[in-house]
Amino acid sequence: MTGLWIAVAVLAAATVFGLVRRRRDGVLRAQRGSGDAVADTLGPDELGAELGEKATLLQFSSAFCAPCRATRRVLGEVAEMVDGVAHVELDAESHLDLVRRLNVIRTPTVLVLDGAGRVVRRAAGAPRKPEVIAALGEAIR
């Protein structure tokens, strides 16, 4: 009988975890200030690509990440729709120093940078197109 209660408790905990993760996955949140403005600003030298004139959509991906492919498509479409916006995709494994510095825990992770390269929004998981467009509105202001 005790084993049944343990199984029920584990299933309940897993369900709660799954629901919370599903709700938070891919949501672009405002970047919390770390107190160090330099740590949250990225330049072309670090990215290996030019920043967008107005904003940059920075995507950290990995080789076998299925959601990364969907994210690449969404961010590419948004970058084509909005003038002055660039999409830069980095392989997380090849940029471990940047991954550690920016606390990238999983792929895809998307950072929205303003025209100066400051991180204004971030999402862990695949964001939806309307959320990316809305986040760009804040970055372009």
PDB file of C-alpha atoms in Angstrom:
ATOM      1  CA  MET A   1       0.000   0.000   0.000  1.00  0.00           C
ATOM      2  CA  THR A   2       2.887   2.367   0.784  1.00  0.00           C
ATOM      3  CA  GLY A   3       4.298   1.754  -2.696  1.00  0.00           C
ATOM      4  CA  LEU A   4       1.011   2.920  -4.214  1.00  0.00           C
ATOM      5  CA  TRP A   5       1.161   6.217  -2.295  1.00  0.00           C
ATOM      6  CA  ILE A   6       4.757   6.741  -3.355  1.00  0.00           C
ATOM      7  CA  ALA A   7       3.805   6.139  -6.991  1.00  0.00           C
ATOM      8  CA  VAL A   8       0.897   8.584  -6.718  1.00  0.00           C
ATOM      9  CA  ALA A   9       3.147  11.216  -5.113  1.00  0.00           C
ATOM     10  CA  VAL A  10       5.785  10.811  -7.836  1.00  0.00           C
ATOM     11  CA  LEU A  11       3.144  11.069 -10.575  1.00  0.00           C
ATOM     12  CA  ALA A  12       1.662  14.193  -8.977  1.00  0.00           C
ATOM     13  CA  ALA A  13       5.074  15.839  -8.658  1.00  0.00           C
ATOM     14  CA  ALA A  14       5.967  14.985 -12.257  1.00  0.00           C
ATOM     15  CA  THR A  15       2.635  16.369 -13.477  1.00  0.00           C
ATOM     16  CA  VAL A  16       3.118  19.645 -11.611  1.00  0.00           C
ATOM     17  CA  PHE A  17       6.681  19.945 -12.927  1.00  0.00           C
ATOM     18  CA  GLY A  18       5.501  19.272 -16.497  1.00  0.00           C
ATOM     19  CA  LEU A  19       2.715  21.843 -16.299  1.00  0.00           C
ATOM     20  CA  VAL A  20       5.012  24.533 -14.887  1.00  0.00           C
ATOM     21  CA  ARG A  21       7.682  23.836 -17.491  1.00  0.00           C
ATOM     22  CA  ARG A  22       5.136  23.864 -20.303  1.00  0.00           C
ATOM     23  CA  ARG A  23       3.812  27.233 -19.172  1.00  0.00           C
ATOM     24  CA  ARG A  24       7.290  28.811 -18.910  1.00  0.00           C
ATOM     25  CA  ASP A  25       8.898  27.205 -21.986  1.00  0.00           C
ATOM     26  CA  GLY A  26       9.800  29.725 -24.690  1.00  0.00           C
ATOM     27  CA  VAL A  27       8.415  32.774 -22.863  1.00  0.00           C
ATOM     28  CA  LEU A  28      10.528  35.868 -23.469  1.00  0.00           C
ATOM     29  CA  ARG A  29      11.117  37.472 -20.085  1.00  0.00           C
ATOM     30  CA  ALA A  30      12.688  40.796 -19.240  1.00  0.00           C
ATOM     31  CA  GLN A  31      16.367  40.459 -18.467  1.00  0.00           C
ATOM     32  CA  ARG A  32      17.082  41.014 -14.799  1.00  0.00           C
ATOM     33  CA  GLY A  33      19.915  43.423 -14.150  1.00  0.00           C
ATOM     34  CA  SER A  34      23.040  41.715 -12.931  1.00  0.00           C
ATOM     35  CA  GLY A  35      24.475  44.964 -11.692  1.00  0.00           C
ATOM     36  CA  ASP A  36      27.217  44.730 -14.332  1.00  0.00           C
ATOM     37  CA  ALA A  37      26.155  46.431 -17.566  1.00  0.00           C
ATOM     38  CA  VAL A  38      29.201  45.053 -19.402  1.00  0.00           C
ATOM     39  CA  ALA A  39      28.225  41.452 -18.620  1.00  0.00           C
ATOM     40  CA  ASP A  40      24.877  41.914 -20.356  1.00  0.00           C
ATOM     41  CA  THR A  41      26.206  43.654 -23.475  1.00  0.00           C
ATOM     42  CA  LEU A  42      27.501  41.725 -26.466  1.00  0.00           C
ATOM     43  CA  GLY A  43      29.441  42.923 -29.476  1.00  0.00           C
ATOM     44  CA  PRO A  44      30.242  41.635 -32.954  1.00  0.00           C
ATOM     45  CA  ASP A  45      33.620  40.281 -31.801  1.00  0.00           C
ATOM     46  CA  GLU A  46      31.962  37.944 -29.289  1.00  0.00           C
ATOM     47  CA  LEU A  47      29.198  36.864 -31.665  1.00  0.00           C
ATOM     48  CA  GLY A  48      31.316  36.513 -34.787  1.00  0.00           C
ATOM     49  CA  ALA A  49      28.627  38.455 -36.661  1.00  0.00           C
ATOM     50  CA  GLU A  50      27.422  42.029 -36.994  1.00  0.00           C
ATOM     51  CA  LEU A  51      24.641  43.250 -34.729  1.00  0.00           C
ATOM     52  CA  GLY A  52      21.397  44.387 -36.294  1.00  0.00           C
ATOM     53  CA  GLU A  53      21.019  48.140 -36.647  1.00  0.00           C
ATOM     54  CA  LYS A  54      17.905  48.128 -34.447  1.00  0.00           C
ATOM     55  CA  ALA A  55      18.027  44.753 -32.692  1.00  0.00           C
ATOM     56  CA  THR A  56      19.550  41.270 -32.804  1.00  0.00           C
ATOM     57  CA  LEU A  57      17.888  37.923 -32.147  1.00  0.00           C
ATOM     58  CA  LEU A  58      20.636  35.737 -30.682  1.00  0.00           C
ATOM     59  CA  GLN A  59      19.941  31.995 -30.614  1.00  0.00           C
ATOM     60  CA  PHE A  60      22.033  29.390 -28.804  1.00  0.00           C
ATOM     61  CA  SER A  61      21.520  25.969 -30.395  1.00  0.00           C
ATOM     62  CA  SER A  62      22.959  22.467 -30.304  1.00  0.00           C
ATOM     63  CA  ALA A  63      23.411  19.856 -33.021  1.00  0.00           C
ATOM     64  CA  PHE A  64      20.634  17.427 -32.100  1.00  0.00           C
ATOM     65  CA  CYS A  65      18.055  19.918 -30.813  1.00  0.00           C
ATOM     66  CA  ALA A  66      14.710  19.602 -32.631  1.00  0.00           C
ATOM     67  CA  PRO A  67      13.191  22.771 -31.089  1.00  0.00           C
ATOM     68  CA  CYS A  68      16.286  24.657 -32.282  1.00  0.00           C
ATOM     69  CA  ARG A  69      15.278  24.072 -35.902  1.00  0.00           C
ATOM     70  CA  ALA A  70      11.792  25.482 -35.288  1.00  0.00           C
ATOM     71  CA  THR A  71      13.293  28.445 -33.429  1.00  0.00           C
ATOM     72  CA  ARG A  72      15.715  29.101 -36.311  1.00  0.00           C
ATOM     73  CA  ARG A  73      12.764  29.262 -38.698  1.00  0.00           C
ATOM     74  CA  VAL A  74      10.699  31.604 -36.491  1.00  0.00           C
ATOM     75  CA  LEU A  75      13.573  33.979 -35.741  1.00  0.00           C
ATOM     76  CA  GLY A  76      14.649  34.019 -39.382  1.00  0.00           C
ATOM     77  CA  GLU A  77      11.127  34.927 -40.485  1.00  0.00           C
ATOM     78  CA  VAL A  78      10.872  37.725 -37.926  1.00  0.00           C
ATOM     79  CA  ALA A  79      14.308  39.108 -38.877  1.00  0.00           C
ATOM     80  CA  GLU A  80      13.212  39.206 -42.532  1.00  0.00           C
ATOM     81  CA  MET A  81       9.952  40.987 -41.620  1.00  0.00           C
ATOM     82  CA  VAL A  82      11.500  43.769 -39.525  1.00  0.00           C
ATOM     83  CA  ASP A  83      14.098  46.100 -41.055  1.00  0.00           C
ATOM     84  CA  GLY A  84      17.300  46.508 -39.058  1.00  0.00           C
ATOM     85  CA  VAL A  85      16.916  43.207 -37.175  1.00  0.00           C
ATOM     86  CA  ALA A  86      19.539  40.473 -37.471  1.00  0.00           C
ATOM     87  CA  HIS A  87      19.289  36.802 -36.498  1.00  0.00           C
ATOM     88  CA  VAL A  88      22.512  35.253 -35.195  1.00  0.00           C
ATOM     89  CA  GLU A  89      22.681  31.567 -34.308  1.00  0.00           C
ATOM     90  CA  LEU A  90      25.554  30.205 -32.224  1.00  0.00           C
ATOM     91  CA  ASP A  91      26.425  26.605 -31.469  1.00  0.00           C
ATOM     92  CA  ALA A  92      26.405  26.402 -27.669  1.00  0.00           C
ATOM     93  CA  GLU A  93      29.151  23.767 -27.596  1.00  0.00           C
ATOM     94  CA  SER A  94      31.496  25.956 -29.670  1.00  0.00           C
ATOM     95  CA  HIS A  95      30.901  29.039 -27.499  1.00  0.00           C
ATOM     96  CA  LEU A  96      31.178  27.636 -23.972  1.00  0.00           C
ATOM     97  CA  ASP A  97      32.713  30.801 -22.542  1.00  0.00           C
ATOM     98  CA  LEU A  98      29.721  32.846 -23.705  1.00  0.00           C
ATOM     99  CA  VAL A  99      27.285  30.120 -22.601  1.00  0.00           C
ATOM    100  CA  ARG A 100      28.734  30.203 -19.098  1.00  0.00           C
ATOM    101  CA  ARG A 101      28.860  33.988 -18.939  1.00  0.00           C
ATOM    102  CA  LEU A 102      25.221  34.336 -20.014  1.00  0.00           C
ATOM    103  CA  ASN A 103      24.022  31.379 -17.926  1.00  0.00           C
ATOM    104  CA  VAL A 104      22.616  29.455 -20.893  1.00  0.00           C
ATOM    105  CA  ILE A 105      21.369  26.209 -19.378  1.00  0.00           C
ATOM    106  CA  ARG A 106      19.520  24.608 -22.302  1.00  0.00           C
ATOM    107  CA  THR A 107      18.959  24.963 -26.005  1.00  0.00           C
ATOM    108  CA  PRO A 108      17.381  26.716 -27.635  1.00  0.00           C
ATOM    109  CA  THR A 109      17.959  29.846 -25.601  1.00  0.00           C
ATOM    110  CA  VAL A 110      17.061  33.109 -27.296  1.00  0.00           C
ATOM    111  CA  LEU A 111      18.368  36.528 -26.281  1.00  0.00           C
ATOM    112  CA  VAL A 112      16.904  39.721 -27.712  1.00  0.00           C
ATOM    113  CA  LEU A 113      19.558  42.434 -27.949  1.00  0.00           C
ATOM    114  CA  ASP A 114      18.870  46.102 -28.572  1.00  0.00           C
ATOM    115  CA  GLY A 115      20.841  48.090 -31.165  1.00  0.00           C
ATOM    116  CA  ALA A 116      23.724  48.590 -28.709  1.00  0.00           C
ATOM    117  CA  GLY A 117      23.975  44.850 -27.959  1.00  0.00           C
ATOM    118  CA  ARG A 118      22.332  44.975 -24.509  1.00  0.00           C
ATOM    119  CA  VAL A 119      20.279  41.932 -23.553  1.00  0.00           C
ATOM    120  CA  VAL A 120      16.692  43.077 -23.004  1.00  0.00           C
ATOM    121  CA  ARG A 121      14.784  39.756 -23.143  1.00  0.00           C
ATOM    122  CA  ARG A 122      15.573  36.067 -22.951  1.00  0.00           C
ATOM    123  CA  ALA A 123      13.746  32.774 -23.358  1.00  0.00           C
ATOM    124  CA  ALA A 124      14.718  29.189 -22.642  1.00  0.00           C
ATOM    125  CA  GLY A 125      12.865  27.035 -25.128  1.00  0.00           C
ATOM    126  CA  ALA A 126      11.257  27.808 -28.467  1.00  0.00           C
ATOM    127  CA  PRO A 127       9.435  31.164 -28.426  1.00  0.00           C
ATOM    128  CA  ARG A 128       6.355  31.818 -30.529  1.00  0.00           C
ATOM    129  CA  LYS A 129       6.458  34.378 -33.331  1.00  0.00           C
ATOM    130  CA  PRO A 130       4.037  36.900 -31.703  1.00  0.00           C
ATOM    131  CA  GLU A 131       6.144  36.909 -28.527  1.00  0.00           C
ATOM    132  CA  VAL A 132       9.330  37.538 -30.508  1.00  0.00           C
ATOM    133  CA  ILE A 133       7.702  40.451 -32.350  1.00  0.00           C
ATOM    134  CA  ALA A 134       6.469  41.924 -29.058  1.00  0.00           C
ATOM    135  CA  ALA A 135       9.938  41.575 -27.496  1.00  0.00           C
ATOM    136  CA  LEU A 136      11.455  43.367 -30.483  1.00  0.00           C
ATOM    137  CA  GLY A 137       9.113  46.275 -29.779  1.00  0.00           C
ATOM    138  CA  GLU A 138      10.849  46.769 -26.444  1.00  0.00           C
ATOM    139  CA  ALA A 139      14.336  46.393 -27.926  1.00  0.00           C
ATOM    140  CA  ILE A 140      13.706  48.874 -30.741  1.00  0.00           C
ATOM    141  CA  ARG A 141      12.213  51.621 -28.542  1.00  0.00           C
TER     142      ARG A 141
END
